[in-house]
Short mmCIF file of C-alpha atoms in Angstrom, two decimals:
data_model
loop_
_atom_site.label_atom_id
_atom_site.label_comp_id
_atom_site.label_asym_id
_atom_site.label_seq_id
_atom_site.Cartn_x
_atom_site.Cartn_y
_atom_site.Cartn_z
CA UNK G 1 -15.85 -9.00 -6.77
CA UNK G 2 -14.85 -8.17 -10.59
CA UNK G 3 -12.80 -5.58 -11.26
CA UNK G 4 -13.18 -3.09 -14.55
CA UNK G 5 -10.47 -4.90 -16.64
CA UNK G 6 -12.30 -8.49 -15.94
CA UNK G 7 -10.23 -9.94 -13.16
CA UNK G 8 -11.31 -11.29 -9.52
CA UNK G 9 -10.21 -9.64 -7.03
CA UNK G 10 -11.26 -12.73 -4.73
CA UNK G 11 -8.12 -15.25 -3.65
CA UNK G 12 -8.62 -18.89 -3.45
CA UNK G 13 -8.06 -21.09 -0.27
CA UNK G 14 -4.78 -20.66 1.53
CA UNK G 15 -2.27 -23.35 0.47
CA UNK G 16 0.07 -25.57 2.35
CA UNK G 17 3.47 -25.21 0.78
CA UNK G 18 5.82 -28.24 0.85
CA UNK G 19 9.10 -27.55 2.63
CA UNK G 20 11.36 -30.19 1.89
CA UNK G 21 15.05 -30.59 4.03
CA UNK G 22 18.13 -31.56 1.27
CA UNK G 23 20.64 -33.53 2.47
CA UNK G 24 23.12 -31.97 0.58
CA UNK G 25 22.38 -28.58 -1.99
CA UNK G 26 23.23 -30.46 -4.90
CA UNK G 27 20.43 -32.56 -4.82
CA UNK G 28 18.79 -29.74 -5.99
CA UNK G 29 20.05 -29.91 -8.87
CA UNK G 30 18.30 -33.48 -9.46
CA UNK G 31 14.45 -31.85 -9.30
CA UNK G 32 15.88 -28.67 -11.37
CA UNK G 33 17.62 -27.29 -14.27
CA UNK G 34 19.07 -23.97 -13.53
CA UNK G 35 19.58 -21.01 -15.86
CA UNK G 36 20.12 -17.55 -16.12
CA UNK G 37 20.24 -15.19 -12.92
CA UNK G 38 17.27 -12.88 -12.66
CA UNK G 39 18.25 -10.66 -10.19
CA UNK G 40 19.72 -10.19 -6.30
CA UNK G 41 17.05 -9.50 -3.97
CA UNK G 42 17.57 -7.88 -0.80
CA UNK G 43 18.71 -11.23 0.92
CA UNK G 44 19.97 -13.44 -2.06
CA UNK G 45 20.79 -14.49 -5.52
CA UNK G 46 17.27 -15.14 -7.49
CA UNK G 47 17.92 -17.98 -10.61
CA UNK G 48 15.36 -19.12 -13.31
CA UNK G 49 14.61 -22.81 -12.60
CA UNK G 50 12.99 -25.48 -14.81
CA UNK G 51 11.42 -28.60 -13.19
CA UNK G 52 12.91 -31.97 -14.47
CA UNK G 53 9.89 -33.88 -14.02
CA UNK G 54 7.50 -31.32 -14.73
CA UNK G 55 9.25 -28.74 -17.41
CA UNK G 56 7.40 -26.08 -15.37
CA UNK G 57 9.66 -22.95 -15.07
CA UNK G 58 10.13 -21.47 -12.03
CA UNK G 59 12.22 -18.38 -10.35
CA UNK G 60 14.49 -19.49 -7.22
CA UNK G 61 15.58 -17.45 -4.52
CA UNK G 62 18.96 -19.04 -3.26
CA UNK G 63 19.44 -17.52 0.80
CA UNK G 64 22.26 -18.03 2.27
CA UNK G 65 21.32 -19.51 5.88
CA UNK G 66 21.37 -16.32 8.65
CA UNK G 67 23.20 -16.50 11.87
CA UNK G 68 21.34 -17.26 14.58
CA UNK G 69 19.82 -14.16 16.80
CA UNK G 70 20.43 -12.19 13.48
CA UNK G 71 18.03 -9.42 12.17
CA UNK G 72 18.31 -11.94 8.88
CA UNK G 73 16.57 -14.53 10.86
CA UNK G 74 13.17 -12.26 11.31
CA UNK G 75 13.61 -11.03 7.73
CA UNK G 76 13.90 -14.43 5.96
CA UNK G 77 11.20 -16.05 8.45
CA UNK G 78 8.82 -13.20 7.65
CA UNK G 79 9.19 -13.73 4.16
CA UNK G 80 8.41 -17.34 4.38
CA UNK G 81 5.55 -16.94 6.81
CA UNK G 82 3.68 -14.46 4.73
CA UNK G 83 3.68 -15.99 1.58
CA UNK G 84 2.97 -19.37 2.85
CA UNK G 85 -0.47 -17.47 4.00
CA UNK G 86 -1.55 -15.33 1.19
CA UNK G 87 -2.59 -16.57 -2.37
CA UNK G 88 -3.89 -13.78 -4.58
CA UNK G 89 -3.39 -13.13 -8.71
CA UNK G 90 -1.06 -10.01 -7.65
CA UNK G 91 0.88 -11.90 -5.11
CA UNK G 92 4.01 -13.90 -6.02
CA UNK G 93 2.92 -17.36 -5.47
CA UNK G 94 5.63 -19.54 -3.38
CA UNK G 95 5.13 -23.12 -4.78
CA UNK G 96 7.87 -24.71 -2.41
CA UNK G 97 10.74 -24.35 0.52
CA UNK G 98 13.97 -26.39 0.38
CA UNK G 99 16.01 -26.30 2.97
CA UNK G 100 19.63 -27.10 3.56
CA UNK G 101 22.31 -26.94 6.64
CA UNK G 102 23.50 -23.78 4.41
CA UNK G 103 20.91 -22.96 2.33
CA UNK G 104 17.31 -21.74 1.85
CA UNK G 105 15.63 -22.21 -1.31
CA UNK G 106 12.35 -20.75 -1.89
CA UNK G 107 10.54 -21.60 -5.35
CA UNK G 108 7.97 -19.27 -6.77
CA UNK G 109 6.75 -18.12 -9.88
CA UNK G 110 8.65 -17.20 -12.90
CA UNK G 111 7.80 -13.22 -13.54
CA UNK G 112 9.81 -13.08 -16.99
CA UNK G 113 9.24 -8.86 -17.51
CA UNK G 114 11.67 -7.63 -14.21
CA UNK G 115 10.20 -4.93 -12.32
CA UNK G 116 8.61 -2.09 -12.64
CA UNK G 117 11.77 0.10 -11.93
CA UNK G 118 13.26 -1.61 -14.87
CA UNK G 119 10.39 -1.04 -17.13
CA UNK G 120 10.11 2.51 -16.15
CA UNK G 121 13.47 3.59 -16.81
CA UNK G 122 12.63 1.90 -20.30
CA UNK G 123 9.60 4.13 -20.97
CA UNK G 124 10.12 7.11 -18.88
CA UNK G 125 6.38 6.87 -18.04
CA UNK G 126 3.70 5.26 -18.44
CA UNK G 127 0.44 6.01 -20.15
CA UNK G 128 -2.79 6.91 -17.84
CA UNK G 129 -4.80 3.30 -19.27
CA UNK G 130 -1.40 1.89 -18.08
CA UNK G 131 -1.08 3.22 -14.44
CA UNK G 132 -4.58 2.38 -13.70
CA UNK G 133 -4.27 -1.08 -14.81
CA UNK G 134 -1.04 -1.47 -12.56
CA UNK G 135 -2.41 0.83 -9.66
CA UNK G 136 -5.67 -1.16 -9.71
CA UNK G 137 -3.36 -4.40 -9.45
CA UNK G 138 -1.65 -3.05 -6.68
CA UNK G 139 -4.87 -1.72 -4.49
CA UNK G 140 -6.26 -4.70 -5.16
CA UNK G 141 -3.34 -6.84 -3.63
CA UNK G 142 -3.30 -4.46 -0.68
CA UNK G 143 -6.58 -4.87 0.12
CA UNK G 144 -5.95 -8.45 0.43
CA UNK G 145 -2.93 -8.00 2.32
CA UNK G 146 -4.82 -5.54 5.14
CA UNK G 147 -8.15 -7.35 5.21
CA UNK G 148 -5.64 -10.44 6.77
CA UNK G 149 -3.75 -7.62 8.67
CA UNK G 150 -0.67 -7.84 6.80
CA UNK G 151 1.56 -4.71 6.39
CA UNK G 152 3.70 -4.84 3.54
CA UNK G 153 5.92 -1.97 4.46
CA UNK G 154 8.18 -1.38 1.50
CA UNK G 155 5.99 -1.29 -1.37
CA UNK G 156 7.75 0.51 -4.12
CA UNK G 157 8.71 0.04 -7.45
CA UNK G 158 11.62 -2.40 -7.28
CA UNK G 159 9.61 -4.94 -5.36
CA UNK G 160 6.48 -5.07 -8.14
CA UNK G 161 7.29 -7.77 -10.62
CA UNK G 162 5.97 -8.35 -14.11
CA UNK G 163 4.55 -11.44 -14.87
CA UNK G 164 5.02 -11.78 -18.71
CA UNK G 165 7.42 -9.67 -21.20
CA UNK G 166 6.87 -6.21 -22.73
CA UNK G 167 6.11 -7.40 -25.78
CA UNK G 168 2.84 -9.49 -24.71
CA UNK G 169 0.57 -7.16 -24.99
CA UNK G 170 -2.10 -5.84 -22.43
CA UNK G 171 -0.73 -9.13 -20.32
CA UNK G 172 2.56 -7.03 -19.34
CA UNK G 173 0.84 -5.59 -17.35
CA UNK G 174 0.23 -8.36 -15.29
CA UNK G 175 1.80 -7.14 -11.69
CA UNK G 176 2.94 -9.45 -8.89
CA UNK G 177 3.85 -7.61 -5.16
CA UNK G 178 7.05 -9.47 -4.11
CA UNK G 179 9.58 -9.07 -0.74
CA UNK G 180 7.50 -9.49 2.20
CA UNK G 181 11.17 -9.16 4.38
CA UNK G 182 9.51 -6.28 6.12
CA UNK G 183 6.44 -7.37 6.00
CA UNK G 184 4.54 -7.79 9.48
CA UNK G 185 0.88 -9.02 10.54
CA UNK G 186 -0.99 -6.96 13.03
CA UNK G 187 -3.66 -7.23 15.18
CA UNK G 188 -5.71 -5.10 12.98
CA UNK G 189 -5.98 -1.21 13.09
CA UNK G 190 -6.81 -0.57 16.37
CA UNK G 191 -4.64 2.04 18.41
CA UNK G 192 -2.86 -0.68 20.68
CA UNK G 193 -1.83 -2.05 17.11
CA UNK G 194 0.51 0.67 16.24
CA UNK G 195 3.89 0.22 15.08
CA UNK G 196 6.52 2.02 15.22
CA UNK G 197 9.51 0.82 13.86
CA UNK G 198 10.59 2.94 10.56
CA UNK G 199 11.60 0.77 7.80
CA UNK G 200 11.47 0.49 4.07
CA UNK G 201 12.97 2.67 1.32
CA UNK G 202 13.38 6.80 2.28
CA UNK G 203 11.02 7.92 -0.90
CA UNK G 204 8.18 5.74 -0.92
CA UNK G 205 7.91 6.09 3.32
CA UNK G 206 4.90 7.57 4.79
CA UNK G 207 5.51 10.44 7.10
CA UNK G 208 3.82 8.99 10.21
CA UNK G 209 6.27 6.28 9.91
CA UNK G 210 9.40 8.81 9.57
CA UNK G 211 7.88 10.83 12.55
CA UNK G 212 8.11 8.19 14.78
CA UNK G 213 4.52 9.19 16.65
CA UNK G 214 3.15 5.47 15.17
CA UNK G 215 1.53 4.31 12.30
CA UNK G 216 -0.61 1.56 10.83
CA UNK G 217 -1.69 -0.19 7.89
CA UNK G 218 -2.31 3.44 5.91
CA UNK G 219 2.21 3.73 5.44
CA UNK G 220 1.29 0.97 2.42
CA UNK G 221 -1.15 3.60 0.73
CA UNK G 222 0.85 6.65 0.92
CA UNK G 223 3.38 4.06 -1.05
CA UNK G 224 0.78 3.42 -3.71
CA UNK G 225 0.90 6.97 -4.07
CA UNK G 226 4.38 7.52 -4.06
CA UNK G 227 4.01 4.33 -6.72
CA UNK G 228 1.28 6.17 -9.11
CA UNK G 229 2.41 9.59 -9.01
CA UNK G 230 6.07 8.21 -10.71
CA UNK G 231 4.68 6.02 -12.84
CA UNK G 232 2.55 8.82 -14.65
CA UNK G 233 5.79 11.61 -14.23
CA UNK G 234 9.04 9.68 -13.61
CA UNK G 235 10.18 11.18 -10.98
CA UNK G 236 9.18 10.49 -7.31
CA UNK G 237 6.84 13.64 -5.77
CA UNK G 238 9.12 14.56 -2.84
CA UNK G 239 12.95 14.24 -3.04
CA UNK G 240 15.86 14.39 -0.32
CA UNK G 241 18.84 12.92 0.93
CA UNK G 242 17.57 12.73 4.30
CA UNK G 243 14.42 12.25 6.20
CA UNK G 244 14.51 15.91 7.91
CA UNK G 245 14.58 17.11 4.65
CA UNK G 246 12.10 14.62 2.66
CA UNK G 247 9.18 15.13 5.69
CA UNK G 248 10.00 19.50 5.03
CA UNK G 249 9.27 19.03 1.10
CA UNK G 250 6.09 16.75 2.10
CA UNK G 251 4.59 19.39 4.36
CA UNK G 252 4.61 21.15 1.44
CA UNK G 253 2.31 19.00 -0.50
CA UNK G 254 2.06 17.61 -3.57
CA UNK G 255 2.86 19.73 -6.85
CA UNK G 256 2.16 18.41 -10.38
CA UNK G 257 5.03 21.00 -11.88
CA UNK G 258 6.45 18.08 -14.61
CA UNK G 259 5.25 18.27 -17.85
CA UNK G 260 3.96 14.87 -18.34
CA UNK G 261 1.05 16.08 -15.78
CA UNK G 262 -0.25 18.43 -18.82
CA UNK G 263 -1.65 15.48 -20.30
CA UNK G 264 -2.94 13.70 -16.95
CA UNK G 265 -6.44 14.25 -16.24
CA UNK G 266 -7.97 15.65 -12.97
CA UNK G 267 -9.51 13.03 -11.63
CA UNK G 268 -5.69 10.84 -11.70
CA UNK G 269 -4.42 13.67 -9.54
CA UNK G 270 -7.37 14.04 -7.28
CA UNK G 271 -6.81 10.80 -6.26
CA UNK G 272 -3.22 11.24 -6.15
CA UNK G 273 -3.86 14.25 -3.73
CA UNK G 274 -6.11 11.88 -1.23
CA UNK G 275 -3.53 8.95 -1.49
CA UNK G 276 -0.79 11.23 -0.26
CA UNK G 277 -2.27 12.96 2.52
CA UNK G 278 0.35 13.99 5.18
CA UNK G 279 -2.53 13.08 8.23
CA UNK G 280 -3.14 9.43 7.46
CA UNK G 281 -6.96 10.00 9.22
CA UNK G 282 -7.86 11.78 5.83
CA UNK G 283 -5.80 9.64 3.77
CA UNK G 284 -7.76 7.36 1.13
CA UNK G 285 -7.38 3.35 1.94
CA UNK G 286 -6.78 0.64 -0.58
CA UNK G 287 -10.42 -0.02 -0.61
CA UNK G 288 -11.44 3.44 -1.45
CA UNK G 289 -8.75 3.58 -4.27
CA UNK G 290 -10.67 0.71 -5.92
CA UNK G 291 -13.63 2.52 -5.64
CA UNK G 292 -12.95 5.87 -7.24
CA UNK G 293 -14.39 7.05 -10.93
CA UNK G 294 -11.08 6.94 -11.89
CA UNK G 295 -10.03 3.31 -11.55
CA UNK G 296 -13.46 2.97 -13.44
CA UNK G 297 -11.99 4.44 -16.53
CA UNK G 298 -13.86 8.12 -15.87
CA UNK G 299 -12.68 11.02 -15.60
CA UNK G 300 -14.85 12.74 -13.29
CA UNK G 301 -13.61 14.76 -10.49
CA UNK G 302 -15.29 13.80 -7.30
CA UNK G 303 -16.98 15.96 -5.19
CA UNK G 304 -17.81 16.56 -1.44
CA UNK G 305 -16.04 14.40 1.69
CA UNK G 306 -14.04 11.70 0.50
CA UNK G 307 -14.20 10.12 3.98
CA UNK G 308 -16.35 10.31 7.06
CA UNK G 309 -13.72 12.28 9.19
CA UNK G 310 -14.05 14.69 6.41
CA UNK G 311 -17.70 14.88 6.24
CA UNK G 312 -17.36 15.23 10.31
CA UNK G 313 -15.01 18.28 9.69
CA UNK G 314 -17.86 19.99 7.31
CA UNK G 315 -20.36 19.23 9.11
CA UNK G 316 -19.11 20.74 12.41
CA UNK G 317 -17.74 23.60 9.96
CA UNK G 318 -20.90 24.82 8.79
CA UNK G 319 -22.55 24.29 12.20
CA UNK G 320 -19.85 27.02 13.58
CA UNK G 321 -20.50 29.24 10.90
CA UNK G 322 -24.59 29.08 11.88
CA UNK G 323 -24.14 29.09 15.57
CA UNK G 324 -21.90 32.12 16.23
CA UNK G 325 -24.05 34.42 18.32
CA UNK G 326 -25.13 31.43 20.24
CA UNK G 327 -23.06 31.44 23.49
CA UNK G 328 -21.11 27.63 24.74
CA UNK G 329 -20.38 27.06 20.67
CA UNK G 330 -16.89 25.72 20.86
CA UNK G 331 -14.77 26.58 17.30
CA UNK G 332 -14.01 23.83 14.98
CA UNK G 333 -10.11 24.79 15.67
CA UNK G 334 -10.71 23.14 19.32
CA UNK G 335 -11.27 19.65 17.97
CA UNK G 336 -8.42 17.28 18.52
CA UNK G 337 -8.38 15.84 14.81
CA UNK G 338 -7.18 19.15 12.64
CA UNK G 339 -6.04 18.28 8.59
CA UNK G 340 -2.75 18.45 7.93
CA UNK G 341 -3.01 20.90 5.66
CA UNK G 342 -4.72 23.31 8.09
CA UNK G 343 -1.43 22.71 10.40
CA UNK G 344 1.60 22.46 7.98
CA UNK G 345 3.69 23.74 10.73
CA UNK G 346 2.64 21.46 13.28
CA UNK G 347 1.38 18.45 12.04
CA UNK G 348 4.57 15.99 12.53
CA UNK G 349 4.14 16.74 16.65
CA UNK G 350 0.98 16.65 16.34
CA UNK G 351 -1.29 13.25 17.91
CA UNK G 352 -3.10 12.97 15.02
CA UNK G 353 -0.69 10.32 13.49
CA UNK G 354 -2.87 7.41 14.91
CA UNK G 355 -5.73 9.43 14.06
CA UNK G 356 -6.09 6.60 10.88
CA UNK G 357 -6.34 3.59 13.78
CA UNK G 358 -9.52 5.13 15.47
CA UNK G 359 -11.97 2.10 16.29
CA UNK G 360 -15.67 2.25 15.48
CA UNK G 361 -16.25 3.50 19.16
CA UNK G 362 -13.86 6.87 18.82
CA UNK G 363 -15.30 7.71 15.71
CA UNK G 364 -18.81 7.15 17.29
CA UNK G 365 -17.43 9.26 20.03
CA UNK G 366 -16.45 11.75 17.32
CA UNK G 367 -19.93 11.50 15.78
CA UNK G 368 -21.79 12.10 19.19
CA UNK G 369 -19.88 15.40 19.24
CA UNK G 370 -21.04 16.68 15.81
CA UNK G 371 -24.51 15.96 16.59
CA UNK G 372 -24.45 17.89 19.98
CA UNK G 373 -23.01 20.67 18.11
CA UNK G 374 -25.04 21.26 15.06
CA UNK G 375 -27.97 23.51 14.99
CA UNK G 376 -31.67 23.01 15.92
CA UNK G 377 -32.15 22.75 12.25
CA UNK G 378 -29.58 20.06 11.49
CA UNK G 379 -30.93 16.57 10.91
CA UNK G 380 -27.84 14.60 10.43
CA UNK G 381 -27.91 11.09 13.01
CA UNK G 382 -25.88 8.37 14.06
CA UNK G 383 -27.35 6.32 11.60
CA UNK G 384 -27.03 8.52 8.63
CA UNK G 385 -23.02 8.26 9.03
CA UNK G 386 -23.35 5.07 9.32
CA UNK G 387 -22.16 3.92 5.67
CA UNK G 388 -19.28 5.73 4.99
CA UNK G 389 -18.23 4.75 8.69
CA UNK G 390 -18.09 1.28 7.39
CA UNK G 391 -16.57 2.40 4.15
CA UNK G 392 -13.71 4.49 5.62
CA UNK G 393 -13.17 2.60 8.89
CA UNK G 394 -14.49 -1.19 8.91
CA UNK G 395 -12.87 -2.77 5.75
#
């Protein structure tokens, strides 16, 4: 696939990464040079590196060595694990795995611009051109990451590196997603797949996964959109100490009341509006995201269904509204899948949480309905759903 701004959204084979035991952690020190610290990360001390042999500069993560049985054990082995499977431009790229009786060193590459956090508290927000370069980044690294059934699960700014320096040009741009710790790989998106373990940081976590009801792959886009809506305003779009009072503010949806939105065009906040749905069935994926007007460059406000739940919601809609006076017509209000939106009051009890993990066969199911409900005049099939089924559903 090629993207808009000219880069290939297509990974190469999966590597094998070397992991190599040290007899002792100074003999480290013989295969690099170590300079300044770049950071802590959630579970250790990251240093630039510079290979003897090679004079290739890396970035190493120095872990101290978990007890065993600890929750540090799954974290650091997750890490590991992930990132010795995935290989994609957006992606920090692990290169090698020492290990010592104290020690874990991982090697990856050298991002030389920080994070986004940083750079955001520099500029105080970023241009529209910019966000859709880095939001385009991002959705295209997700989409990796869920077509292999990987969760990230704490997507947010801190962990979103930048390859090169802010004074390189367009290339600062140049986003890699880092800290797979909570990362976890599924079975896919089916509903015996759901997780429900809440994790990751309060203001970029998806309210299915603060609700405890389950969730699924769909947490990592409402953090996109957590991601993009600061990025464009500074300031997150739903803020509380705690998570009773962050899930209140989201059930009252998404505002643009900062003034940086003045100069944001509709289409950014349409898509802002689908990435942070509160019921994750009508939420955008990654996969749409790529495949809106606006990550195009347009800004065209889109019009009609934005996914096939959606179009099953109008469709049996307009159906009530033409078969009133006929008697048996069940109302739309009946059906088990209701918007968030329509519900505000209701929605965090309600089942639809795992509404986003239906499998071909439910929505099918779902379909069957509509078309036993519409009027003699209707002509919609099976078939003619068929695409955005695959589009919404089947990634």
């Amino acid at each position: 696939m090629t993207t808009p701004f000219g880069w290939s959204s297509t990974g190469t084979a999966e590597r094998d990464v070397p992991v190599i035991r040290l007899k002792n952690d100074s003999d480290l020190t013989e295969k690099y040079e170590f300079g300044s610290k770049l950071g802590q990360g959630s579970f250790g001390e990251v240093y630039e590196a510079t290979h003897l042999e090679t004079r290739t500069k890396w970035a190493i993560k120095m872990v101290h060595r978990p007890a065993p049985g600890s929750k540090m054990v799954e974290t650091v082995d997750n890490e590991i694990s992930i990132l010795k499977q995935v290989n994609h431009a957006h992606i920090i790229h692990l290169e090698a795995i020492y290990n010592s009786a104290a020690m874990i060193y991982l090697v990856t590459e050298l991002c030389k611009g920080g994070d986004l956090k940083q750079l955001l508290q520099q500029k105080k927000s970023f241009t529209e051109d910019e966000t859709r370069k880095i939001i385009f980044s991002l959705a295209d690294a997700v989409v990796y990451l869920h077509q292999r059934n990987i969760v990230h699960r704490d997507l947010k700014l801190e962990n979103i590196l930048l390859k090169n320096s802010s004074n390189e040009g367009d290339d600062r741009f140049d986003i890699k997603v880092a800290d797979f710790g909570l990362s976890v790989k599924t079975g896919g998106v089916e509903i015996g797949n759901i997780m429900t373990e809440a994790c990751g940081t309060l203001i970029y976590m998806a309210p299915e996964m603060m609700s405890g009801r389950g969730y699924s792959q769909w947490c990592d886009v409402w953090s996109i959109g957590v991601i993009m809506f600061m990025l464009l305003c500074g300031e997150p779009p739903f803020v509380s100490q705690t998570q009773r009072g962050l899930l209140k503010e989201i059930m009252n949806k998404v505002r643009f009341t900062q003034p940086a939105w003045a100069s944001v065009s509709g289409a950014a906040k349409w898509v802002l509006t689908y990435l942070l749905k509160v019921d994750p069935a009508y939420r955008m994926t990654a996969r749409q995201l790529l495949e809106t007007p606006w990550i195009a460059g347009e800004h065209t406000v889109p019009s009609g269904p934005n996914n096939v739940l959606e179009m099953i919601d109008q469709l049996l809609e307009n159906n009530t509204n033409e078969n009133r006076s006929y008697p048996g017509t069940e109302p739309v209000k009946d059906w088990s899948l209701i918007s968030a939106e329509e519900t505000p009051e209701s929605s965090l009890d309600h089942s639809c949480w795992s509404g986003a993990d239906l499998g071909p066969e439910a929505v099918t199911e779902r379909l069957k309905k509509a078309h036993n409900r519409k009027s003699a005049h209707s002509s919609l099939t099976q078939q003619d759903c068929r695409p955005p089924l695959r589009s919404a559903l089947l990634e």
